[in-house]
Amino acid sequence: MRILLATDGSFQARGAEVLAEWLGYKLSAKLVVLFVRDARLIRVPELLDFGALTIPVPTYREELEKALAAKGEAILERLGKTAREVGLEVEALAETGLPHEVILRHARSADLLVLGRSGETHGASFLGLGSTADRVLRASPVPVLVAPVDYVELAGAILGYNASESAVRALHTLAALAKPLGLLVRVVSVHEDPHQAGAWAQEAETYLKDQGVRGEALVLSGDPAEHLLALQGPSDLLALGAPVRRLVLGSTAEHVLRHAVGPVLTVR
Amino acid sequence: MRILLATDGSFQARGAEVLAEWLGYKLSAKLVVLFVRDARLIRVPELLDFGALTIPVPTYREELEKALAAKGEAILERLGKTAREVGLEVEALAETGLPHEVILRHARSADLLVLGRSGETHGASFLGLGSTADRVLRASPVPVLVAPVDYVELAGAILGYNASESAVRALHTLAALAKPLGLLVRVVSVHEDPHQAGAWAQEAETYLKDQGVRGEALVLSGDPAEHLLALQGPSDLLALGAPVRRLVLGSTAEHVLRHAVGPVLTVR
């Protein structure tokens, strides 16, 4: 198994860093750490019309590139060191480009992508979904695990399940993680018709049981996103399908991703 | 792991039956065998206007239902017996409904769906893709393995890879099968620009290597479907992404599925 951790080394990415290392350790996976030297930062002076500049543009660009490269090296060294200390196999990657493009390219070779909810562009008080995370979530061919800033060791899992294609994929992905992690999965099925919700929950429970994963079912009516958010504690991994329609993330997934107190696993 | 075998017990499904049992055995998976009592057959007399009938419709319907139930039981018993003989855990399911709907519902709880290229509605000389297989392929949330009539034990694998989302999923699914089966995977990347094709092939090779699967790359230009069909022998598992656009299967996947000499694994 290959876990890709995308980090900009910021305060906001710390939860993702710790979670990825913990998962790598627990699942005996290879950890690939990716730092993207954001091409937008390097190219800004060329794209804007500053009028008269006292520093020549080529020099400014060179300095910026050097600074970003050094920053990336320091971050990768720090993470490589802590990961190797617990016996993890680590691969460090630094690349220049648009962050979401570079992350998506490397995600193709990973089994799971882990990243923070937002990056350094936002202040520490920002709690929403950053633009890189949003773009990656809408296009990743592999499951994405979005971590909040604060990391609490995983102790349980919650699955939002409505039998849709992306929900089925979320179920299968979560089962493969919950088994080696020993997590109990609470299946949450929400529908105005309790028979429909009950049938969905039972379907997921049967699959989990078959895979050797402990599960229990919750059959509810109302708003799925609100239920999932109310049930999740900081140590619960919350998994759900995140379908994309006309380039926009489904409303339940988007709402959950913006407001979850713990890590969220989405599969398209 | 849970393998769902959908069969109507016909001559055309024999390859799928043997392949599913072999995979279940090799992968220590649970085999779920599904026979669908085709609701269209049962309801035909009600839906058509026969004018005067010598047999009353309810009697005719009852007889048909009985005959179909007996047929299903015999098929499930035959398959259960051969599978149990090799030590497989088997679950038998018989249900009345539209075949593609019932199959898709049960596919949600399976990790892999195996079925024949066509069913009993077509004569033995029909070599195309039946309507049930076509509908299942276009909507399955899990990987689908379509088997030809004649089964030859798997000895190798071929992957069509162009880094698209469905190709990435095909790569990951094939790797998970090729590893326990000990299959060498030939990665086939086709593009007019050999650099692009080479980059794709290398990406897939790296992933395979990382997962402990032996792989080798073939970089080609021209028509991908023709290359894949020319390379596949009857004992090669051919895997490729099968994206669905506007309810229609992609042209490469459709062409390959119709003409392949061996089993084809597709992932949407």
Coordinates of C-alpha atoms in Angstrom, one line a residue:
Chain A
M1 CA 0.0 0.0 0.0
R2 CA 1.1 3.5 -0.9
I3 CA -0.1 6.6 1.0
L4 CA 0.5 10.0 -0.6
L5 CA 0.8 12.9 1.9
A6 CA 0.6 16.3 0.3
T7 CA 1.8 19.1 2.6
D8 CA 2.9 22.7 2.4
G9 CA 4.4 22.3 5.9
S10 CA 2.0 24.9 7.3
F11 CA 0.2 24.8 10.6
Q12 CA -3.0 23.7 8.9
A13 CA -1.3 20.6 7.4
R14 CA -0.1 19.3 10.8
G15 CA -3.1 17.1 11.3
A16 CA -2.7 15.5 7.9
E17 CA 1.0 14.9 8.5
V18 CA 0.4 13.1 11.8
L19 CA -2.5 11.1 10.5
A20 CA -0.6 10.0 7.4
E21 CA 2.3 8.8 9.4
W22 CA 0.1 7.0 11.9
L23 CA -1.8 5.3 9.0
G24 CA 1.5 4.4 7.3
Y25 CA 2.7 2.8 10.5
K26 CA -0.5 0.9 11.3
L27 CA -1.0 -0.3 7.8
S28 CA 2.6 -1.1 7.0
A29 CA 2.3 1.2 4.0
K30 CA 4.9 3.2 2.1
L31 CA 4.6 6.9 2.8
V32 CA 5.2 9.2 -0.1
V33 CA 5.6 12.9 1.0
L34 CA 5.0 15.5 -1.6
F35 CA 5.8 19.2 -1.3
V36 CA 4.8 21.4 -4.3
R37 CA 6.8 24.5 -5.0
D38 CA 3.8 26.7 -6.0
A39 CA 4.4 28.0 -9.5
R40 CA 1.9 30.8 -8.9
L41 CA 4.1 32.3 -6.2
I42 CA 7.2 32.2 -8.4
R43 CA 5.5 33.7 -11.4
V44 CA 3.6 36.5 -9.7
P45 CA 6.2 39.2 -10.5
E46 CA 6.1 38.3 -14.1
L47 CA 2.4 38.3 -14.4
L48 CA 1.8 41.7 -12.7
D49 CA 2.7 45.1 -14.0
F50 CA 4.7 46.7 -11.2
G51 CA 5.8 49.7 -13.2
A52 CA 9.3 50.6 -12.1
L53 CA 11.0 47.9 -10.0
T54 CA 14.1 48.4 -8.0
I55 CA 15.0 44.6 -8.0
P56 CA 15.2 43.1 -11.5
V57 CA 12.5 40.4 -12.1
P58 CA 14.9 37.6 -13.0
T59 CA 16.8 38.0 -9.7
Y60 CA 13.6 38.2 -7.7
R61 CA 12.4 35.0 -9.4
E62 CA 15.7 33.2 -8.7
E63 CA 15.6 34.2 -5.0
L64 CA 12.0 33.0 -4.7
E65 CA 12.8 29.7 -6.3
K66 CA 15.7 29.2 -4.0
A67 CA 13.7 30.1 -0.9
L68 CA 10.8 27.7 -1.9
A69 CA 13.3 24.9 -2.6
A70 CA 14.9 25.3 0.8
K71 CA 11.6 25.4 2.5
G72 CA 10.5 22.2 0.7
E73 CA 13.7 20.4 1.6
A74 CA 13.4 21.4 5.3
I75 CA 9.8 20.1 5.4
L76 CA 10.6 16.8 3.7
E77 CA 13.6 16.3 5.9
R78 CA 11.6 16.9 9.0
L79 CA 8.8 14.5 7.9
G80 CA 11.3 11.9 6.6
K81 CA 13.0 11.9 10.0
T82 CA 10.0 11.4 12.1
A83 CA 8.6 8.7 9.8
R84 CA 11.8 6.8 9.6
E85 CA 12.1 6.9 13.4
V86 CA 9.0 4.7 13.6
G87 CA 10.3 2.4 10.9
L88 CA 8.3 3.7 8.0
E89 CA 9.5 3.4 4.4
V90 CA 9.4 7.0 3.1
E91 CA 9.8 8.6 -0.3
A92 CA 10.2 12.4 -0.5
L93 CA 9.1 14.3 -3.6
A94 CA 9.4 18.1 -4.4
E95 CA 8.1 19.5 -7.6
T96 CA 7.3 22.9 -9.1
G97 CA 3.8 23.4 -10.5
L98 CA 0.2 24.2 -9.7
P99 CA -0.4 22.4 -6.4
H100 CA -3.7 20.6 -7.4
E101 CA -2.2 19.4 -10.7
V102 CA 1.0 18.0 -9.2
I103 CA -0.9 16.4 -6.3
L104 CA -3.5 14.8 -8.7
R105 CA -0.7 13.4 -10.9
H106 CA 1.0 11.7 -8.0
A107 CA -2.3 10.5 -6.6
R108 CA -2.6 8.2 -9.6
S109 CA 0.2 6.1 -8.2
A110 CA -1.1 6.1 -4.6
D111 CA -3.8 4.0 -2.9
L112 CA -4.8 6.8 -0.6
L113 CA -4.2 10.6 -0.6
V114 CA -4.0 12.5 2.7
L115 CA -4.0 16.2 2.9
G116 CA -5.1 19.1 5.1
R117 CA -8.4 20.9 4.8
S118 CA -6.6 24.1 3.8
G119 CA -3.0 25.4 3.4
E120 CA -0.8 28.3 4.2
T121 CA -2.7 30.8 2.0
H122 CA -5.4 30.9 4.7
G123 CA -4.8 32.1 8.2
A124 CA -5.0 29.7 11.1
S125 CA -8.5 30.9 11.9
F126 CA -9.9 29.7 8.5
L127 CA -12.0 26.6 9.0
G128 CA -13.3 26.0 5.5
L129 CA -12.1 24.0 2.6
G130 CA -9.1 25.5 0.7
S131 CA -9.1 25.7 -3.1
T132 CA -6.4 23.0 -3.5
A133 CA -8.3 20.5 -1.4
D134 CA -11.5 21.4 -3.2
R135 CA -9.9 20.8 -6.6
V136 CA -8.2 17.6 -5.6
L137 CA -11.4 16.2 -4.0
R138 CA -13.3 16.9 -7.3
A139 CA -10.8 15.1 -9.5
S140 CA -8.9 12.5 -7.5
P141 CA -9.1 9.0 -9.0
V142 CA -8.2 7.5 -5.6
P143 CA -9.8 8.0 -2.1
V144 CA -9.0 11.2 -0.4
L145 CA -8.6 11.7 3.4
V146 CA -9.0 15.3 4.5
A147 CA -7.6 16.0 8.0
P148 CA -8.5 18.8 10.3
V149 CA -5.7 20.8 12.0
D150 CA -5.8 19.0 15.3
Y151 CA -5.1 15.3 15.2
V152 CA -6.6 12.8 17.6
E153 CA -5.8 9.1 17.2
L154 CA -8.6 7.3 15.4
A155 CA -10.8 5.2 17.6
G156 CA -13.9 4.6 15.5
A157 CA -15.5 5.1 12.1
I158 CA -18.8 6.4 10.6
L159 CA -20.1 5.7 7.2
G160 CA -22.8 7.6 5.4
Y161 CA -24.4 5.0 3.1
N162 CA -27.2 5.4 0.6
A163 CA -26.2 2.6 -1.9
S164 CA -25.2 5.2 -4.6
E165 CA -22.1 4.4 -6.7
S166 CA -19.8 6.6 -4.7
A167 CA -21.3 5.4 -1.4
V168 CA -20.5 1.8 -2.4
R169 CA -16.9 2.8 -3.2
A170 CA -16.7 4.6 0.2
L171 CA -18.0 1.4 1.9
H172 CA -15.4 -0.8 0.2
T173 CA -12.5 1.7 0.9
L174 CA -13.5 2.1 4.5
A175 CA -13.8 -1.6 5.1
A176 CA -10.2 -2.1 3.8
L177 CA -9.0 0.5 6.3
A178 CA -11.2 -0.4 9.3
K179 CA -10.2 -4.0 9.3
P180 CA -6.4 -3.6 9.9
L181 CA -7.1 -0.6 12.1
G182 CA -9.6 -2.6 14.2
L183 CA -12.3 0.2 14.0
L184 CA -16.0 -0.3 14.6
V185 CA -18.0 1.2 11.8
R186 CA -21.3 2.9 12.5
V187 CA -23.3 2.8 9.3
V188 CA -25.6 5.8 9.0
S189 CA -28.5 5.6 6.4
V190 CA -30.8 8.5 6.1
H191 CA -34.1 8.5 4.2
E192 CA -37.7 9.6 4.9
D193 CA -38.8 6.1 4.3
P194 CA -37.4 4.0 7.2
H195 CA -37.7 0.8 5.2
Q196 CA -35.4 2.2 2.5
A197 CA -32.9 3.5 5.0
G198 CA -33.1 0.2 6.8
A199 CA -32.4 -1.8 3.6
W200 CA -29.4 0.4 2.8
A201 CA -27.9 0.1 6.3
Q202 CA -28.4 -3.7 6.3
E203 CA -26.7 -4.0 2.9
A204 CA -23.6 -2.1 4.2
E205 CA -23.6 -4.1 7.5
T206 CA -23.7 -7.4 5.6
Y207 CA -20.7 -6.3 3.5
L208 CA -18.7 -5.2 6.5
K209 CA -19.5 -8.5 8.4
D210 CA -18.4 -10.4 5.3
Q211 CA -15.1 -8.5 5.3
G212 CA -14.5 -9.2 9.0
V213 CA -15.2 -5.7 10.1
R214 CA -17.4 -4.9 13.1
G215 CA -20.4 -2.7 12.2
E216 CA -23.6 -1.4 13.6
A217 CA -26.5 0.4 11.9
L218 CA -28.2 3.7 12.5
V219 CA -31.4 4.4 10.5
L220 CA -32.5 8.0 10.5
S221 CA -34.5 10.6 8.6
G222 CA -33.8 14.2 8.0
D223 CA -30.6 15.9 6.7
P224 CA -27.7 13.4 6.1
A225 CA -25.0 16.0 6.5
E226 CA -26.3 17.2 9.8
H227 CA -26.6 13.7 11.2
L228 CA -23.1 12.8 10.2
L229 CA -21.6 15.9 11.7
A230 CA -23.5 15.5 14.9
L231 CA -22.3 11.9 15.3
Q232 CA -18.7 12.4 14.5
G233 CA -16.2 13.0 17.3
P234 CA -12.6 14.2 16.7
S235 CA -11.4 10.6 16.8
D236 CA -13.9 9.2 14.3
L237 CA -13.0 8.7 10.7
L238 CA -16.1 9.8 8.7
A239 CA -16.4 8.2 5.3
L240 CA -18.9 9.1 2.5
G241 CA -19.3 9.2 -1.2
A242 CA -18.5 12.5 -2.8
P243 CA -20.1 12.5 -6.3
V244 CA -19.2 15.3 -8.6
R245 CA -22.0 16.8 -10.8
R246 CA -21.2 19.5 -13.4
L247 CA -17.8 20.0 -11.8
V248 CA -19.3 20.7 -8.3
L249 CA -18.9 18.4 -5.3
G250 CA -22.2 17.0 -4.0
S251 CA -23.8 19.2 -1.3
T252 CA -23.7 16.6 1.5
A253 CA -20.0 15.9 1.0
E254 CA -19.2 19.6 0.7
H255 CA -21.0 20.5 3.9
V256 CA -19.5 17.6 5.8
L257 CA -15.9 18.5 4.6
R258 CA -16.3 22.1 5.6
H259 CA -17.6 21.4 9.1
A260 CA -16.3 18.0 10.3
V261 CA -14.4 17.9 13.6
G262 CA -12.4 14.9 12.6
P263 CA -10.9 13.4 9.4
V264 CA -13.2 12.8 6.4
L265 CA -12.6 10.1 3.8
T266 CA -14.3 10.7 0.5
V267 CA -14.5 8.5 -2.7
R268 CA -16.0 9.8 -5.9
Chain B
M1 CA -13.0 -10.8 -0.5
R2 CA -16.4 -11.5 -2.1
I3 CA -16.8 -12.5 -5.7
L4 CA -20.3 -12.3 -7.3
L5 CA -20.9 -14.7 -10.1
A6 CA -24.0 -13.9 -12.1
T7 CA -25.1 -16.9 -14.3
D8 CA -28.1 -18.1 -16.2
G9 CA -26.6 -21.5 -16.4
S10 CA -26.4 -21.3 -20.2
F11 CA -23.5 -22.6 -22.4
Q12 CA -22.4 -19.0 -22.8
A13 CA -21.9 -18.6 -19.0
R14 CA -19.6 -21.6 -18.6
G15 CA -16.4 -19.6 -19.0
A16 CA -17.5 -17.2 -16.3
E17 CA -18.5 -20.0 -13.9
V18 CA -15.1 -21.7 -14.2
L19 CA -13.2 -18.4 -13.9
A20 CA -15.1 -17.3 -10.9
E21 CA -14.6 -20.6 -9.1
W22 CA -10.9 -20.6 -10.0
L23 CA -10.5 -17.0 -8.7
G24 CA -12.4 -17.8 -5.5
Y25 CA -10.1 -20.7 -4.9
K26 CA -6.9 -18.8 -5.7
L27 CA -7.8 -15.7 -3.8
S28 CA -9.5 -17.5 -0.8
A29 CA -12.6 -15.5 -1.5
K30 CA -16.2 -16.1 -0.8
L31 CA -18.1 -17.0 -3.9
V32 CA -21.7 -15.7 -4.2
V33 CA -23.6 -17.3 -7.0
L34 CA -26.6 -15.4 -8.3
F35 CA -29.4 -16.7 -10.6
V36 CA -32.0 -14.3 -11.7
R37 CA -35.5 -15.5 -12.6
D38 CA -36.1 -13.2 -15.5
A39 CA -39.3 -11.2 -14.7
R40 CA -39.6 -10.4 -18.4
L41 CA -40.1 -14.1 -19.2
I42 CA -42.8 -14.5 -16.5
R43 CA -44.7 -11.4 -17.4
V44 CA -44.7 -11.8 -21.2
P45 CA -48.2 -13.4 -21.4
E46 CA -49.7 -10.6 -19.4
L47 CA -48.0 -7.9 -21.4
L48 CA -49.0 -9.2 -24.8
D49 CA -52.5 -9.3 -26.2
F50 CA -53.0 -12.9 -27.3
G51 CA -56.7 -12.6 -28.0
A52 CA -58.3 -15.9 -27.1
L53 CA -56.0 -18.2 -25.0
T54 CA -56.7 -21.9 -24.4
I55 CA -54.5 -21.8 -21.1
P56 CA -55.6 -19.3 -18.6
V57 CA -52.9 -16.6 -18.0
P58 CA -52.6 -17.2 -14.2
T59 CA -52.0 -20.9 -14.7
Y60 CA -49.4 -20.2 -17.4
R61 CA -47.6 -17.7 -15.2
E62 CA -47.5 -20.1 -12.3
E63 CA -46.1 -22.9 -14.4
L64 CA -43.4 -20.6 -15.8
E65 CA -42.5 -19.4 -12.3
K66 CA -42.2 -23.0 -11.1
A67 CA -40.0 -24.0 -14.1
L68 CA -37.7 -21.0 -13.6
A69 CA -37.4 -21.7 -9.9
A70 CA -36.5 -25.3 -10.5
K71 CA -34.0 -24.3 -13.2
G72 CA -32.3 -21.9 -10.8
E73 CA -32.1 -24.4 -8.0
A74 CA -30.5 -26.9 -10.3
I75 CA -27.9 -24.4 -11.5
L76 CA -27.1 -23.2 -8.0
E77 CA -26.9 -26.8 -6.7
R78 CA -24.5 -27.8 -9.5
L79 CA -22.2 -24.8 -8.9
G80 CA -22.4 -25.0 -5.1
K81 CA -21.3 -28.6 -5.3
T82 CA -18.3 -28.1 -7.6
A83 CA -17.2 -25.0 -5.6
R84 CA -17.5 -26.8 -2.2
E85 CA -15.5 -29.7 -3.6
V86 CA -12.5 -27.4 -3.9
G87 CA -13.1 -26.0 -0.4
L88 CA -14.7 -22.7 -1.4
E89 CA -17.2 -20.9 0.8
V90 CA -20.3 -20.5 -1.3
E91 CA -23.5 -18.5 -1.0
A92 CA -26.4 -19.2 -3.4
L93 CA -28.9 -16.5 -4.3
A94 CA -32.0 -16.8 -6.5
E95 CA -34.2 -13.8 -7.1
T96 CA -36.9 -12.7 -9.5
G97 CA -36.5 -9.4 -11.4
L98 CA -34.9 -7.7 -14.3
P99 CA -31.5 -9.4 -14.6
H100 CA -29.3 -6.2 -14.8
E101 CA -31.1 -4.6 -11.9
V102 CA -30.8 -7.6 -9.6
I103 CA -27.2 -8.2 -10.6
L104 CA -26.3 -4.5 -10.0
R105 CA -28.0 -4.5 -6.6
H106 CA -25.9 -7.5 -5.4
A107 CA -22.8 -6.1 -7.0
R108 CA -22.8 -3.3 -4.4
S109 CA -21.9 -5.9 -1.8
A110 CA -19.2 -7.6 -3.9
D111 CA -15.6 -6.7 -4.5
L112 CA -15.7 -8.2 -8.0
L113 CA -18.5 -9.2 -10.4
V114 CA -17.9 -12.0 -12.9
L115 CA -20.3 -12.8 -15.7
G116 CA -20.4 -14.1 -19.3
R117 CA -20.3 -12.0 -22.3
S118 CA -23.9 -13.0 -23.3
G119 CA -26.6 -15.2 -22.0
E120 CA -29.1 -17.8 -23.1
T121 CA -31.2 -15.4 -25.2
H122 CA -28.5 -15.5 -27.8
G123 CA -27.5 -18.7 -29.6
A124 CA -24.1 -20.3 -29.1
S125 CA -22.8 -18.7 -32.3
F126 CA -23.4 -15.1 -31.0
L127 CA -20.0 -13.6 -30.1
G128 CA -21.0 -10.0 -29.2
L129 CA -21.9 -8.4 -25.9
G130 CA -25.4 -9.3 -24.5
S131 CA -27.7 -6.6 -23.3
T132 CA -27.5 -7.6 -19.6
A133 CA -23.7 -7.5 -19.7
D134 CA -23.8 -4.2 -21.5
R135 CA -26.1 -2.6 -18.9
V136 CA -24.2 -4.1 -16.0
L137 CA -20.9 -2.8 -17.4
R138 CA -22.3 0.7 -17.8
A139 CA -23.5 1.0 -14.2
S140 CA -21.5 -1.3 -12.0
P141 CA -20.0 0.4 -8.9
V142 CA -17.4 -2.4 -8.7
P143 CA -15.0 -3.9 -11.2
V144 CA -16.5 -6.3 -13.7
L145 CA -14.8 -9.3 -15.2
V146 CA -16.4 -10.5 -18.5
A147 CA -15.5 -14.0 -19.5
P148 CA -15.7 -15.6 -22.9
V149 CA -17.4 -19.0 -23.4
D150 CA -14.1 -21.0 -23.3
Y151 CA -12.1 -20.8 -20.2
V152 CA -8.4 -21.2 -20.2
E153 CA -6.5 -20.9 -16.9
L154 CA -5.0 -17.4 -16.5
A155 CA -1.3 -17.2 -17.1
G156 CA -0.7 -13.5 -17.7
A157 CA -2.2 -10.0 -17.7
I158 CA -2.4 -7.0 -20.0
L159 CA -3.3 -3.5 -18.9
G160 CA -4.3 -0.7 -21.2
Y161 CA -3.1 2.5 -19.5
N162 CA -3.6 6.1 -20.4
A163 CA -3.6 7.7 -16.9
S164 CA -7.3 8.5 -17.1
E165 CA -9.4 8.1 -14.0
S166 CA -10.9 4.8 -15.0
A167 CA -7.4 3.6 -16.2
V168 CA -6.0 4.4 -12.7
R169 CA -8.8 2.4 -11.2
A170 CA -8.1 -0.5 -13.6
L171 CA -4.4 -0.4 -12.7
H172 CA -5.1 -0.5 -8.9
T173 CA -7.7 -3.3 -9.3
L174 CA -5.5 -5.4 -11.6
A175 CA -2.5 -5.0 -9.2
A176 CA -4.6 -6.3 -6.3
L177 CA -5.5 -9.4 -8.4
A178 CA -2.2 -10.0 -10.2
K179 CA -0.2 -10.1 -7.0
P180 CA -1.9 -13.1 -5.3
L181 CA -2.3 -14.8 -8.7
G182 CA 1.4 -14.3 -9.5
L183 CA 0.7 -12.8 -12.9
L184 CA 3.2 -10.7 -14.9
V185 CA 1.4 -7.5 -16.1
R186 CA 2.3 -6.1 -19.6
V187 CA 1.4 -2.4 -19.5
V188 CA 0.3 -1.1 -22.9
S189 CA 0.3 2.7 -23.4
V190 CA -0.7 4.0 -26.8
H191 CA -0.2 7.6 -28.0
E192 CA 1.0 9.3 -31.1
D193 CA 3.7 11.1 -29.0
P194 CA 6.0 8.3 -27.7
H195 CA 7.1 10.5 -24.8
Q196 CA 3.5 10.7 -23.5
A197 CA 3.0 7.0 -24.0
G198 CA 6.3 6.3 -22.3
A199 CA 5.4 8.5 -19.3
W200 CA 2.1 6.7 -18.9
A201 CA 3.7 3.3 -19.1
Q202 CA 6.4 4.2 -16.6
E203 CA 3.8 5.6 -14.1
A204 CA 1.9 2.3 -14.2
E205 CA 5.1 0.2 -14.0
T206 CA 6.2 2.2 -10.9
Y207 CA 2.9 1.5 -9.2
L208 CA 3.0 -2.2 -10.0
K209 CA 6.6 -2.5 -8.7
D210 CA 5.6 -0.7 -5.5
Q211 CA 2.8 -3.2 -5.0
G212 CA 5.1 -6.1 -5.6
V213 CA 3.7 -7.0 -9.0
R214 CA 6.0 -7.9 -11.9
G215 CA 5.4 -5.6 -14.8
E216 CA 6.8 -4.7 -18.2
A217 CA 6.0 -1.8 -20.5
L218 CA 5.0 -1.6 -24.2
V219 CA 4.9 1.9 -25.8
L220 CA 2.9 2.0 -29.0
S221 CA 1.1 4.3 -31.4
G222 CA -2.1 3.7 -33.3
D223 CA -5.5 2.3 -32.2
P224 CA -5.4 1.2 -28.5
A225 CA -8.2 -1.4 -29.0
E226 CA -6.5 -3.1 -31.9
H227 CA -3.2 -3.3 -30.0
L228 CA -4.9 -4.8 -26.9
L229 CA -6.8 -7.3 -28.9
A230 CA -3.7 -8.4 -30.9
L231 CA -1.7 -8.8 -27.7
Q232 CA -4.2 -10.8 -25.7
G233 CA -4.1 -14.6 -25.8
P234 CA -6.9 -16.8 -24.3
S235 CA -5.0 -17.1 -21.0
D236 CA -4.4 -13.4 -20.6
L237 CA -6.5 -11.3 -18.3
L238 CA -7.0 -7.9 -20.1
A239 CA -7.7 -4.9 -17.9
L240 CA -8.8 -1.5 -18.9
G241 CA -10.8 1.5 -17.9
A242 CA -14.3 1.7 -19.2
P243 CA -15.6 5.2 -18.8
V244 CA -19.3 5.9 -19.5
R245 CA -20.2 9.1 -21.4
R246 CA -23.8 10.0 -22.0
L247 CA -24.9 6.5 -21.0
V248 CA -22.6 4.9 -23.6
L249 CA -19.5 2.8 -22.9
G250 CA -16.3 4.2 -24.2
S251 CA -15.5 3.0 -27.7
T252 CA -12.2 1.3 -26.9
A253 CA -13.7 -0.7 -24.0
E254 CA -16.7 -1.6 -26.1
H255 CA -14.7 -2.8 -29.0
V256 CA -12.4 -4.8 -26.7
L257 CA -15.3 -6.4 -24.8
R258 CA -16.9 -7.5 -28.0
H259 CA -13.9 -9.1 -29.6
A260 CA -11.5 -10.2 -26.8
V261 CA -10.4 -13.9 -26.9
G262 CA -9.9 -14.0 -23.2
P263 CA -11.4 -12.5 -20.0
V264 CA -11.7 -8.7 -19.8
L265 CA -11.7 -6.7 -16.5
T266 CA -13.2 -3.3 -16.7
V267 CA -13.5 -0.5 -14.1
R268 CA -15.4 2.6 -14.6

